[in-house]
Amino acid sequence: MKNLLLLLVLLFVLFGCNDNRKQEETLQFNQQFDEAIELMNQNEFQSAKGILTKLEETLSSSKESSKKHNDLLKNVQNELHNVEDLIAQNKQLATILLDIYENYGVVSPNHSYHELEYSTGVVYTELIDFNNDAKKELYILFKSNDYQTDEMEHRNQNGYIEEVWGASESDPSLLWDAFYTIDSSTASDLAVTLVKLKNNTTAIKHSSDMTRQGIEYSHNLFFTLQDKTISLTDEFYYALNNNFEEDNFFYGVNGDTVDQQTYEKAFDTYAGEEQPIIKSSIGTKEFAMDLSPISSLENVINTLTTDMGDFANGKEATMTPELEQAITDYSYFGNIDKRDTLTYESMIAYVILHNIVESDAPGEYGAGYTEQTVKNAVKEYFNVDLDPSSLDLPSEFDLENWNWMYYKDGIFQVAASDFYDDVVIRNIEKIVQVTDDLLFAKVNDLNFDYMNHSLNTNLDFDYNPYINKPIEQWPDHAQPYLKRELPTYLLLHQNNNRYQLYYHGNKVITSEEIEEF
């Protein structure tokens, strides 16, 4: 009898412990799920994806586990699908924005609306949910000129290009584009405003107000996102003729004459929080917001991308003089991506224009470099086996469409010219050890246009004492020639005592992408 009683007690304790263990396990799973959701709310999508992926694997590891945590498993799978969609769609919009940034740059903070014709750059950008569907679209306003050769023809105009882009399951789509001229001789009193309406949608408002010969005019057009495109929704026209005492009002809605009450009721549907973008005044225009283009770019990019990819919390690499020097040396050129042959010309430019190689062939219009010399240098610095014949390189010097280099009969020919770069002041923010021989770095660049500063100020200025100081602590005469860039990311391969560059650009890469290098 005593043995039976003892057995019952042991079974009770055993099942009680087991039940407590299962409760603790369930609590732990729920905490991991909540942590992933919180990371998603903070735009840390890659980290959230990692947690959800491991949690799904654990919950699906056995039939017993899948059955017991069936509801949680479904929630995990749904959120994993959502975060993968968000990563893909955000990447689409980030690519659009960074392509515009790389091709057009940014305007300076003291940029005026009627700026010089040849200037280009991003003026303002923001993520806006235009139709209140919980998915934000990309709004961007940038300066272009008619010297551009963009594949999108509407961009090749001298003025300001306004675009709205939306993401989808496959490719981004252009939902809206508009052009605003800078020509002050062209009569235009158009003002541009973004209006957040009472239903939480956003409209683009074009308004024109003027008084002429005793008649007051007001013309307002509202464009909203409907059926995957932004188009004109309603048009309002109002006029007051002060030359008459009676019947001097006119109200119009979408081409129809209406009474004042009907007009005001319809117009009130577009009342909301207004964010002026461009304001007008008798033939001239100016921006209605404080210009801080690089800040608006950073805000949007940081929202669309995980700041350091999967490596934000990785093991920091040991900084050595050789590593610091390599990161600094790899700062004077455009994008590099070992996977993308379109960036190979930047590799060629680096080894030639920065005197990594010496001219060893006759030059037709300047200096010549044999194919093998350039191939050896590209292999040494970028670990790329260069095949010039497979690249779409020009074969002749084109004076009209000036090309700095052409490839002909096994020789790289470089035209005689003075090549000039801004002074790049590179601040290394973080370096992460990805593998034993791969390092991922984030840097912040400040460009100083030393040549134009010298030409325009006639000052012999030593900028070195200011290299580690913020822009506002530089002398007033130098500040207009300083330009802060978006963060740049580098992937470096350590090969004995040399650091080879595999990637250099503003787009964040993930651990999955690194496997491709």
Short mmCIF file of C-alpha atoms in Angstrom, two decimals:
data_model
loop_
_atom_site.label_atom_id
_atom_site.label_comp_id
_atom_site.label_asym_id
_atom_site.label_seq_id
_atom_site.Cartn_x
_atom_site.Cartn_y
_atom_site.Cartn_z
CA MET A 1 0.00 0.00 0.00
CA LYS A 2 2.86 2.33 0.90
CA ASN A 3 4.58 1.54 -2.40
CA LEU A 4 1.40 2.38 -4.32
CA LEU A 5 1.04 5.67 -2.46
CA LEU A 6 4.67 6.53 -3.15
CA LEU A 7 4.19 5.76 -6.85
CA LEU A 8 1.16 8.06 -7.05
CA VAL A 9 3.11 10.87 -5.42
CA LEU A 10 6.01 10.42 -7.85
CA LEU A 11 3.67 10.44 -10.84
CA PHE A 12 1.98 13.59 -9.59
CA VAL A 13 5.32 15.35 -9.17
CA LEU A 14 6.55 14.13 -12.58
CA PHE A 15 3.48 15.30 -14.47
CA GLY A 16 3.42 18.56 -12.53
CA CYS A 17 7.03 19.34 -13.48
CA ASN A 18 6.39 18.39 -17.06
CA ASP A 19 3.35 20.65 -17.19
CA ASN A 20 5.33 23.54 -15.72
CA ARG A 21 8.06 22.95 -18.28
CA LYS A 22 5.52 23.09 -21.11
CA GLN A 23 4.04 26.31 -19.72
CA GLU A 24 7.51 27.88 -19.56
CA GLU A 25 8.19 26.74 -23.12
CA THR A 26 4.94 28.28 -24.35
CA LEU A 27 5.72 31.51 -22.52
CA GLN A 28 9.16 31.60 -24.12
CA PHE A 29 7.69 31.09 -27.62
CA ASN A 30 5.17 33.90 -27.07
CA GLN A 31 7.92 36.22 -25.85
CA GLN A 32 9.98 35.53 -28.97
CA PHE A 33 6.96 36.23 -31.15
CA ASP A 34 6.26 39.52 -29.33
CA GLU A 35 9.93 40.49 -29.72
CA ALA A 36 9.71 39.93 -33.48
CA ILE A 37 6.55 42.06 -33.74
CA GLU A 38 8.25 44.86 -31.78
CA LEU A 39 11.24 44.72 -34.13
CA MET A 40 8.89 44.98 -37.12
CA ASN A 41 7.33 48.09 -35.58
CA GLN A 42 10.83 49.54 -35.34
CA ASN A 43 11.57 48.72 -39.02
CA GLU A 44 14.16 46.10 -37.97
CA PHE A 45 12.75 43.69 -40.51
CA GLN A 46 15.82 41.51 -41.01
CA SER A 47 16.18 40.88 -37.28
CA ALA A 48 12.46 40.14 -37.00
CA LYS A 49 12.69 37.74 -39.93
CA GLY A 50 15.53 35.86 -38.23
CA ILE A 51 13.53 35.36 -35.03
CA LEU A 52 10.36 34.31 -36.87
CA THR A 53 12.26 31.88 -39.10
CA LYS A 54 13.86 30.10 -36.13
CA LEU A 55 10.55 30.09 -34.24
CA GLU A 56 8.74 28.55 -37.18
CA GLU A 57 11.41 25.83 -37.43
CA THR A 58 11.09 25.05 -33.72
CA LEU A 59 7.29 24.95 -33.71
CA SER A 60 7.24 22.77 -36.85
CA SER A 61 9.95 20.39 -35.62
CA SER A 62 7.47 17.72 -34.48
CA LYS A 63 3.82 16.82 -34.90
CA GLU A 64 3.29 17.16 -31.17
CA SER A 65 4.76 20.66 -31.10
CA SER A 66 2.86 21.75 -34.24
CA LYS A 67 -0.42 20.49 -32.81
CA LYS A 68 0.02 22.04 -29.37
CA HIS A 69 1.11 25.45 -30.68
CA ASN A 70 -1.03 25.41 -33.80
CA ASP A 71 -2.47 28.94 -33.33
CA LEU A 72 0.93 30.45 -32.57
CA LEU A 73 2.50 28.64 -35.53
CA LYS A 74 -0.13 30.11 -37.87
CA ASN A 75 0.53 33.60 -36.49
CA VAL A 76 4.28 33.14 -36.92
CA GLN A 77 3.87 31.98 -40.51
CA ASN A 78 1.55 34.91 -41.31
CA GLU A 79 3.94 37.46 -39.84
CA LEU A 80 6.91 35.82 -41.55
CA HIS A 81 5.09 36.17 -44.86
CA ASN A 82 4.30 39.81 -44.01
CA VAL A 83 7.87 40.71 -43.07
CA GLU A 84 9.24 39.08 -46.24
CA ASP A 85 6.77 41.14 -48.29
CA LEU A 86 7.76 44.31 -46.43
CA ILE A 87 11.46 43.67 -47.00
CA ALA A 88 10.91 43.06 -50.72
CA GLN A 89 8.61 46.06 -51.20
CA ASN A 90 10.79 48.40 -49.17
CA LYS A 91 13.77 47.28 -51.22
CA GLN A 92 11.89 48.26 -54.40
CA LEU A 93 11.28 51.81 -53.14
CA ALA A 94 14.79 52.13 -51.70
CA THR A 95 16.25 51.15 -55.07
CA ILE A 96 14.18 53.83 -56.85
CA LEU A 97 15.23 56.52 -54.39
CA LEU A 98 18.91 55.56 -54.36
CA ASP A 99 19.02 55.41 -58.16
CA ILE A 100 17.71 58.98 -58.31
CA TYR A 101 20.21 60.03 -55.63
CA GLU A 102 23.12 58.40 -57.49
CA ASN A 103 22.14 59.97 -60.84
CA TYR A 104 21.03 63.43 -59.67
CA GLY A 105 22.66 63.97 -56.27
CA VAL A 106 21.15 66.36 -53.73
CA VAL A 107 20.65 70.11 -53.85
CA SER A 108 22.46 72.24 -51.29
CA PRO A 109 20.57 73.49 -48.21
CA ASN A 110 20.75 77.05 -49.57
CA HIS A 111 19.34 76.00 -52.96
CA SER A 112 16.80 78.43 -54.42
CA TYR A 113 13.90 77.50 -56.69
CA HIS A 114 15.20 79.44 -59.72
CA GLU A 115 18.65 77.84 -59.48
CA LEU A 116 21.12 77.59 -62.37
CA GLU A 117 19.92 75.47 -65.26
CA TYR A 118 22.58 72.78 -64.99
CA SER A 119 22.08 72.06 -61.27
CA THR A 120 20.43 68.79 -60.27
CA GLY A 121 19.55 67.02 -57.04
CA VAL A 122 16.93 65.70 -54.67
CA VAL A 123 14.96 68.48 -52.98
CA TYR A 124 12.57 66.55 -50.76
CA THR A 125 11.34 63.01 -50.21
CA GLU A 126 8.87 61.36 -47.85
CA LEU A 127 6.96 58.12 -47.35
CA ILE A 128 3.21 58.82 -47.51
CA ASP A 129 0.20 56.52 -47.32
CA PHE A 130 -1.79 58.20 -50.08
CA ASN A 131 -4.84 55.90 -49.98
CA ASN A 132 -4.84 54.81 -46.30
CA ASP A 133 -4.24 51.12 -47.04
CA ALA A 134 -1.41 50.79 -44.47
CA LYS A 135 1.19 50.72 -47.27
CA LYS A 136 3.22 53.85 -47.84
CA GLU A 137 4.21 55.21 -51.22
CA LEU A 138 7.43 57.07 -52.04
CA TYR A 139 7.07 60.80 -52.76
CA ILE A 140 10.08 62.58 -54.23
CA LEU A 141 10.79 66.01 -55.71
CA PHE A 142 14.10 66.57 -57.50
CA LYS A 143 15.78 69.07 -59.82
CA SER A 144 16.71 67.99 -63.33
CA ASN A 145 17.79 69.68 -66.57
CA ASP A 146 17.48 69.09 -70.30
CA TYR A 147 21.06 67.77 -70.50
CA GLN A 148 19.99 64.57 -68.79
CA THR A 149 19.67 61.34 -70.77
CA ASP A 150 17.42 59.43 -68.42
CA GLU A 151 15.50 56.48 -69.86
CA MET A 152 12.39 58.05 -68.34
CA GLU A 153 11.87 60.89 -70.81
CA HIS A 154 9.77 63.06 -68.49
CA ARG A 155 12.87 63.56 -66.31
CA ASN A 156 14.94 65.18 -69.08
CA GLN A 157 13.56 68.68 -68.57
CA ASN A 158 14.90 71.85 -67.03
CA GLY A 159 12.93 72.12 -63.83
CA TYR A 160 11.54 70.07 -60.98
CA ILE A 161 10.28 66.53 -61.33
CA GLU A 162 7.67 65.28 -58.88
CA GLU A 163 7.10 61.52 -58.67
CA VAL A 164 5.14 59.07 -56.53
CA TRP A 165 6.13 55.40 -56.58
CA GLY A 166 4.32 52.38 -55.22
CA ALA A 167 5.63 48.90 -54.45
CA SER A 168 4.02 45.67 -55.58
CA GLU A 169 4.65 41.93 -55.51
CA SER A 170 7.07 42.22 -58.43
CA ASP A 171 8.27 45.67 -59.55
CA PRO A 172 7.71 49.25 -58.37
CA SER A 173 5.22 51.30 -60.35
CA LEU A 174 5.20 55.01 -61.13
CA LEU A 175 1.86 56.27 -59.81
CA TRP A 176 2.32 59.96 -60.59
CA ASP A 177 4.70 62.39 -62.22
CA ALA A 178 4.52 66.14 -62.70
CA PHE A 179 6.88 68.82 -64.00
CA TYR A 180 7.33 72.33 -62.57
CA THR A 181 9.36 74.77 -64.65
CA ILE A 182 12.05 77.06 -63.22
CA ASP A 183 11.65 79.62 -66.01
CA SER A 184 10.56 82.83 -64.27
CA SER A 185 9.55 84.30 -67.64
CA THR A 186 6.84 81.67 -67.95
CA ALA A 187 3.70 83.05 -66.32
CA SER A 188 2.65 80.61 -63.61
CA ASP A 189 1.18 81.12 -60.17
CA LEU A 190 0.91 77.41 -59.42
CA ALA A 191 1.45 76.34 -55.83
CA VAL A 192 1.88 72.71 -54.74
CA THR A 193 0.65 71.33 -51.42
CA LEU A 194 0.23 67.90 -49.85
CA VAL A 195 -3.05 67.63 -47.93
CA LYS A 196 -3.79 64.92 -45.39
CA LEU A 197 -7.57 64.58 -45.53
CA LYS A 198 -10.05 63.69 -42.79
CA ASN A 199 -10.23 60.07 -44.00
CA ASN A 200 -6.42 59.78 -43.56
CA THR A 201 -5.75 59.70 -47.30
CA THR A 202 -3.44 62.30 -48.86
CA ALA A 203 -4.11 64.48 -51.88
CA ILE A 204 -1.74 66.50 -54.07
CA LYS A 205 -3.19 69.98 -54.39
CA HIS A 206 -2.41 72.35 -57.25
CA SER A 207 -3.69 75.86 -56.56
CA SER A 208 -3.61 79.13 -58.45
CA ASP A 209 -4.78 82.40 -56.92
CA MET A 210 -4.50 85.80 -58.56
CA THR A 211 -6.18 89.17 -58.91
CA ARG A 212 -6.34 90.88 -62.28
CA GLN A 213 -8.29 93.96 -63.41
CA GLY A 214 -10.54 93.86 -60.37
CA ILE A 215 -11.30 90.12 -60.68
CA GLU A 216 -10.16 87.61 -58.05
CA TYR A 217 -9.49 84.08 -59.34
CA SER A 218 -8.99 80.85 -57.42
CA HIS A 219 -8.39 77.54 -59.16
CA ASN A 220 -7.78 74.33 -57.19
CA LEU A 221 -7.18 70.80 -58.43
CA PHE A 222 -6.93 67.74 -56.19
CA PHE A 223 -5.19 64.55 -57.25
CA THR A 224 -5.69 61.33 -55.28
CA LEU A 225 -4.61 57.71 -55.52
CA GLN A 226 -7.33 55.57 -57.09
CA ASP A 227 -6.95 52.22 -58.88
CA LYS A 228 -3.13 52.19 -58.68
CA THR A 229 -2.66 55.64 -60.18
CA ILE A 230 -2.81 59.23 -58.93
CA SER A 231 -5.15 61.26 -61.07
CA LEU A 232 -7.40 64.32 -60.98
CA THR A 233 -10.34 63.70 -58.66
CA ASP A 234 -11.98 67.13 -58.36
CA GLU A 235 -11.47 70.59 -59.83
CA PHE A 236 -12.75 73.79 -58.22
CA TYR A 237 -13.00 77.24 -59.75
CA TYR A 238 -14.00 80.45 -58.00
CA ALA A 239 -14.12 84.04 -59.27
CA LEU A 240 -15.21 87.36 -57.77
CA ASN A 241 -15.72 90.29 -60.14
CA ASN A 242 -15.34 93.45 -58.05
CA ASN A 243 -16.36 95.56 -61.05
CA PHE A 244 -19.99 94.64 -60.38
CA GLU A 245 -22.00 95.08 -57.21
CA GLU A 246 -24.48 92.23 -57.88
CA ASP A 247 -24.19 88.74 -59.38
CA ASN A 248 -20.44 89.09 -59.17
CA PHE A 249 -19.66 85.57 -57.83
CA PHE A 250 -18.93 82.49 -59.90
CA TYR A 251 -18.51 78.95 -58.56
CA GLY A 252 -17.53 75.90 -60.57
CA VAL A 253 -17.00 72.23 -59.68
CA ASN A 254 -15.63 69.84 -62.31
CA GLY A 255 -16.73 72.12 -65.14
CA ASP A 256 -20.27 72.65 -63.82
CA THR A 257 -21.54 75.98 -62.52
CA VAL A 258 -22.88 75.54 -58.98
CA ASP A 259 -24.17 77.71 -56.12
CA GLN A 260 -21.99 78.77 -53.23
CA GLN A 261 -23.37 76.17 -50.80
CA THR A 262 -22.71 73.29 -53.19
CA TYR A 263 -19.21 74.60 -53.88
CA GLU A 264 -18.27 74.97 -50.22
CA LYS A 265 -19.69 71.56 -49.29
CA ALA A 266 -17.66 69.84 -52.02
CA PHE A 267 -14.53 71.86 -51.30
CA ASP A 268 -14.76 71.04 -47.58
CA THR A 269 -14.18 67.35 -48.34
CA TYR A 270 -10.56 68.32 -49.07
CA ALA A 271 -10.03 70.18 -45.81
CA GLY A 272 -7.15 68.79 -43.82
CA GLU A 273 -3.59 69.22 -42.63
CA GLU A 274 -1.67 71.01 -45.37
CA GLN A 275 2.04 70.64 -46.05
CA PRO A 276 3.10 73.31 -48.57
CA ILE A 277 5.84 72.24 -50.99
CA ILE A 278 6.06 75.07 -53.54
CA LYS A 279 4.57 78.54 -53.20
CA SER A 280 4.21 81.17 -55.92
CA SER A 281 4.18 84.94 -56.14
CA ILE A 282 3.78 86.79 -59.45
CA GLY A 283 6.17 84.97 -61.75
CA THR A 284 8.51 83.65 -59.08
CA LYS A 285 8.44 80.55 -56.94
CA GLU A 286 10.15 79.35 -53.80
CA PHE A 287 10.11 76.27 -51.66
CA ALA A 288 7.64 76.38 -48.82
CA MET A 289 9.59 74.04 -46.52
CA ASP A 290 13.00 74.33 -44.91
CA LEU A 291 15.48 72.63 -47.21
CA SER A 292 17.37 69.74 -45.63
CA PRO A 293 17.43 67.29 -48.55
CA ILE A 294 20.05 64.91 -47.19
CA SER A 295 18.11 64.61 -43.90
CA SER A 296 14.87 63.75 -45.67
CA LEU A 297 16.78 61.19 -47.76
CA GLU A 298 18.31 59.62 -44.68
CA ASN A 299 14.96 59.42 -42.90
CA VAL A 300 13.33 57.60 -45.80
CA ILE A 301 16.29 55.28 -46.47
CA ASN A 302 16.55 54.36 -42.79
CA THR A 303 12.86 53.46 -42.82
CA LEU A 304 13.15 51.38 -45.99
CA THR A 305 16.33 49.52 -45.08
CA THR A 306 17.74 47.81 -42.03
CA ASP A 307 20.61 50.07 -41.07
CA MET A 308 23.49 47.60 -41.13
CA GLY A 309 21.70 44.70 -42.76
CA ASP A 310 21.99 41.52 -40.69
CA PHE A 311 25.26 42.73 -39.19
CA ALA A 312 24.14 45.57 -36.92
CA ASN A 313 24.82 43.51 -33.79
CA GLY A 314 27.73 41.50 -35.19
CA LYS A 315 31.19 41.27 -33.74
CA GLU A 316 33.09 44.47 -34.35
CA ALA A 317 36.32 44.06 -36.27
CA THR A 318 39.66 45.19 -34.88
CA MET A 319 40.71 48.44 -36.46
CA THR A 320 44.26 48.43 -37.77
CA PRO A 321 46.16 51.16 -39.62
CA GLU A 322 46.11 49.00 -42.77
CA LEU A 323 42.33 48.51 -42.59
CA GLU A 324 41.67 52.19 -41.93
CA GLN A 325 43.92 53.17 -44.83
CA ALA A 326 42.16 50.74 -47.19
CA ILE A 327 38.70 52.10 -46.31
CA THR A 328 39.97 55.65 -46.83
CA ASP A 329 41.68 54.83 -50.14
CA TYR A 330 38.52 53.23 -51.55
CA SER A 331 36.56 56.49 -51.35
CA TYR A 332 37.15 58.26 -54.67
CA PHE A 333 34.80 56.62 -57.12
CA GLY A 334 31.24 55.43 -57.67
CA ASN A 335 29.51 52.17 -56.94
CA ILE A 336 31.33 48.85 -56.91
CA ASP A 337 29.63 45.45 -56.89
CA LYS A 338 31.71 42.40 -57.72
CA ARG A 339 28.51 40.65 -58.89
CA ASP A 340 27.52 43.42 -61.33
CA THR A 341 29.53 43.88 -64.54
CA LEU A 342 28.00 47.35 -64.96
CA THR A 343 30.24 48.54 -62.12
CA TYR A 344 33.44 47.15 -63.62
CA GLU A 345 34.12 50.44 -65.41
CA SER A 346 34.36 52.06 -61.96
CA MET A 347 37.05 49.49 -61.09
CA ILE A 348 38.95 50.39 -64.25
CA ALA A 349 38.60 54.09 -63.41
CA TYR A 350 39.98 53.51 -59.94
CA VAL A 351 43.18 51.76 -61.03
CA ILE A 352 43.84 54.22 -63.89
CA LEU A 353 42.76 57.60 -62.54
CA HIS A 354 44.36 57.05 -59.15
CA ASN A 355 47.68 56.01 -60.62
CA ILE A 356 47.56 52.41 -59.46
CA VAL A 357 48.88 51.54 -62.92
CA GLU A 358 51.24 53.48 -65.17
CA SER A 359 50.75 54.12 -68.86
CA ASP A 360 52.49 51.38 -70.85
CA ALA A 361 51.06 51.83 -74.35
CA PRO A 362 50.89 54.62 -76.96
CA GLY A 363 47.96 56.97 -76.44
CA GLU A 364 45.84 58.27 -79.32
CA TYR A 365 44.55 61.34 -77.45
CA GLY A 366 46.29 60.94 -74.12
CA ALA A 367 47.61 57.90 -72.25
CA GLY A 368 47.33 54.21 -73.12
CA TYR A 369 47.20 51.17 -70.83
CA THR A 370 47.56 47.59 -72.00
CA GLU A 371 44.75 45.19 -71.27
CA GLN A 372 46.91 42.89 -69.15
CA THR A 373 48.15 45.74 -66.96
CA VAL A 374 44.62 46.85 -66.16
CA LYS A 375 43.38 43.27 -65.70
CA ASN A 376 46.15 42.53 -63.21
CA ALA A 377 45.34 45.63 -61.15
CA VAL A 378 41.59 44.95 -61.16
CA LYS A 379 42.29 41.38 -60.02
CA GLU A 380 44.58 42.62 -57.26
CA TYR A 381 42.24 45.28 -55.89
CA PHE A 382 38.79 43.80 -56.57
CA ASN A 383 39.41 40.08 -57.14
CA VAL A 384 37.63 40.28 -60.50
CA ASP A 385 38.74 38.48 -63.65
CA LEU A 386 38.17 41.30 -66.10
CA ASP A 387 37.11 40.51 -69.67
CA PRO A 388 36.98 43.90 -71.49
CA SER A 389 35.44 42.38 -74.62
CA SER A 390 32.37 41.35 -72.66
CA LEU A 391 31.76 44.88 -71.38
CA ASP A 392 29.88 47.51 -73.32
CA LEU A 393 32.82 49.90 -73.47
CA PRO A 394 33.10 52.62 -76.12
CA SER A 395 35.61 51.85 -78.87
CA GLU A 396 36.25 55.40 -80.04
CA PHE A 397 36.61 58.82 -78.44
CA ASP A 398 33.31 60.68 -78.76
CA LEU A 399 33.82 64.44 -78.53
CA GLU A 400 30.09 65.19 -78.57
CA ASN A 401 29.17 62.70 -75.85
CA TRP A 402 32.47 62.92 -74.02
CA ASN A 403 33.72 59.62 -72.64
CA TRP A 404 36.74 59.59 -70.37
CA MET A 405 38.00 56.24 -71.65
CA TYR A 406 37.59 53.86 -74.57
CA TYR A 407 38.90 50.37 -75.31
CA LYS A 408 40.43 49.60 -78.71
CA ASP A 409 42.77 46.86 -79.99
CA GLY A 410 43.58 45.61 -76.50
CA ILE A 411 44.46 49.08 -75.21
CA PHE A 412 42.56 51.25 -72.73
CA GLN A 413 42.79 54.78 -74.09
CA VAL A 414 42.30 57.73 -71.75
CA ALA A 415 41.73 61.20 -73.14
CA ALA A 416 44.13 63.91 -72.03
CA SER A 417 42.29 65.90 -69.39
CA ASP A 418 42.50 67.05 -65.80
CA PHE A 419 40.38 64.73 -63.71
CA TYR A 420 39.21 66.31 -60.50
CA ASP A 421 37.55 64.83 -57.43
CA ASP A 422 36.09 66.50 -54.39
CA VAL A 423 38.03 65.99 -51.19
CA VAL A 424 36.28 63.10 -49.46
CA ILE A 425 36.41 63.25 -45.68
CA ARG A 426 35.52 59.73 -44.59
CA ASN A 427 34.29 58.93 -41.08
CA ILE A 428 34.24 55.22 -40.27
CA GLU A 429 31.18 54.51 -38.13
CA LYS A 430 31.31 50.73 -37.74
CA ILE A 431 33.15 47.66 -39.02
CA VAL A 432 31.74 44.17 -38.50
CA GLN A 433 33.59 40.87 -38.95
CA VAL A 434 31.27 38.83 -41.17
CA THR A 435 33.55 35.82 -41.68
CA ASP A 436 37.23 35.12 -41.09
CA ASP A 437 38.16 37.04 -44.23
CA LEU A 438 35.13 39.30 -44.92
CA LEU A 439 34.40 42.64 -43.24
CA PHE A 440 31.34 44.86 -43.61
CA ALA A 441 31.75 48.59 -42.92
CA LYS A 442 29.51 51.63 -42.67
CA VAL A 443 31.05 55.04 -43.32
CA ASN A 444 29.81 58.62 -43.52
CA ASP A 445 31.32 60.88 -46.15
CA LEU A 446 31.61 64.65 -46.26
CA ASN A 447 32.63 66.07 -49.64
CA PHE A 448 34.57 69.33 -49.86
CA ASP A 449 34.66 71.03 -53.27
CA TYR A 450 38.17 72.33 -52.75
CA MET A 451 38.76 73.46 -56.34
CA ASN A 452 35.66 75.67 -56.65
CA HIS A 453 36.25 76.99 -53.16
CA SER A 454 39.73 78.12 -54.20
CA LEU A 455 38.54 79.61 -57.49
CA ASN A 456 35.61 81.49 -55.97
CA THR A 457 37.14 82.69 -52.69
CA ASN A 458 40.81 83.14 -53.71
CA LEU A 459 41.72 81.76 -50.29
CA ASP A 460 44.59 79.41 -49.53
CA PHE A 461 42.60 77.30 -47.07
CA ASP A 462 43.98 74.37 -45.09
CA TYR A 463 40.98 72.14 -44.41
CA ASN A 464 42.88 69.46 -42.48
CA PRO A 465 42.27 70.94 -38.98
CA TYR A 466 38.51 70.74 -39.64
CA ILE A 467 38.31 67.15 -40.91
CA ASN A 468 36.79 65.75 -37.72
CA LYS A 469 34.53 68.73 -37.02
CA PRO A 470 30.81 69.13 -37.93
CA ILE A 471 29.91 71.38 -40.85
CA GLU A 472 28.72 74.24 -38.62
CA GLN A 473 32.20 74.51 -37.08
CA TRP A 474 33.89 75.03 -40.44
CA PRO A 475 34.59 78.64 -41.51
CA ASP A 476 31.65 80.42 -43.13
CA HIS A 477 33.51 80.73 -46.44
CA ALA A 478 33.95 76.94 -46.63
CA GLN A 479 30.48 75.75 -45.57
CA PRO A 480 28.76 76.34 -48.96
CA TYR A 481 31.30 73.96 -50.55
CA LEU A 482 30.63 71.11 -48.13
CA LYS A 483 28.12 68.37 -48.91
CA ARG A 484 27.13 65.54 -46.61
CA GLU A 485 26.43 62.25 -48.36
CA LEU A 486 24.23 59.31 -47.49
CA PRO A 487 25.94 56.53 -45.51
CA THR A 488 28.09 54.25 -47.66
CA TYR A 489 28.57 50.52 -47.10
CA LEU A 490 31.67 48.49 -47.99
CA LEU A 491 32.35 44.76 -48.16
CA LEU A 492 36.08 44.06 -47.88
CA HIS A 493 37.93 40.80 -48.44
CA GLN A 494 41.14 40.32 -46.51
CA ASN A 495 43.70 38.62 -48.72
CA ASN A 496 46.99 38.32 -46.82
CA ASN A 497 48.04 41.92 -46.19
CA ARG A 498 45.71 43.47 -48.78
CA TYR A 499 42.06 44.41 -48.48
CA GLN A 500 40.16 43.83 -51.71
CA LEU A 501 36.91 45.70 -52.31
CA TYR A 502 33.89 43.58 -53.19
CA TYR A 503 31.13 46.15 -52.65
CA HIS A 504 30.90 49.93 -52.26
CA GLY A 505 27.52 51.71 -52.38
CA ASN A 506 24.59 53.25 -50.54
CA LYS A 507 22.42 50.15 -50.70
CA VAL A 508 22.52 47.85 -47.70
CA ILE A 509 23.30 44.21 -48.45
CA THR A 510 22.18 41.24 -46.37
CA SER A 511 23.88 38.03 -45.27
CA GLU A 512 21.97 36.18 -48.00
CA GLU A 513 23.44 38.51 -50.62
CA ILE A 514 26.94 38.18 -49.20
CA GLU A 515 26.87 34.49 -50.04
CA GLU A 516 26.77 35.55 -53.70
CA PHE A 517 30.21 37.20 -53.56
#
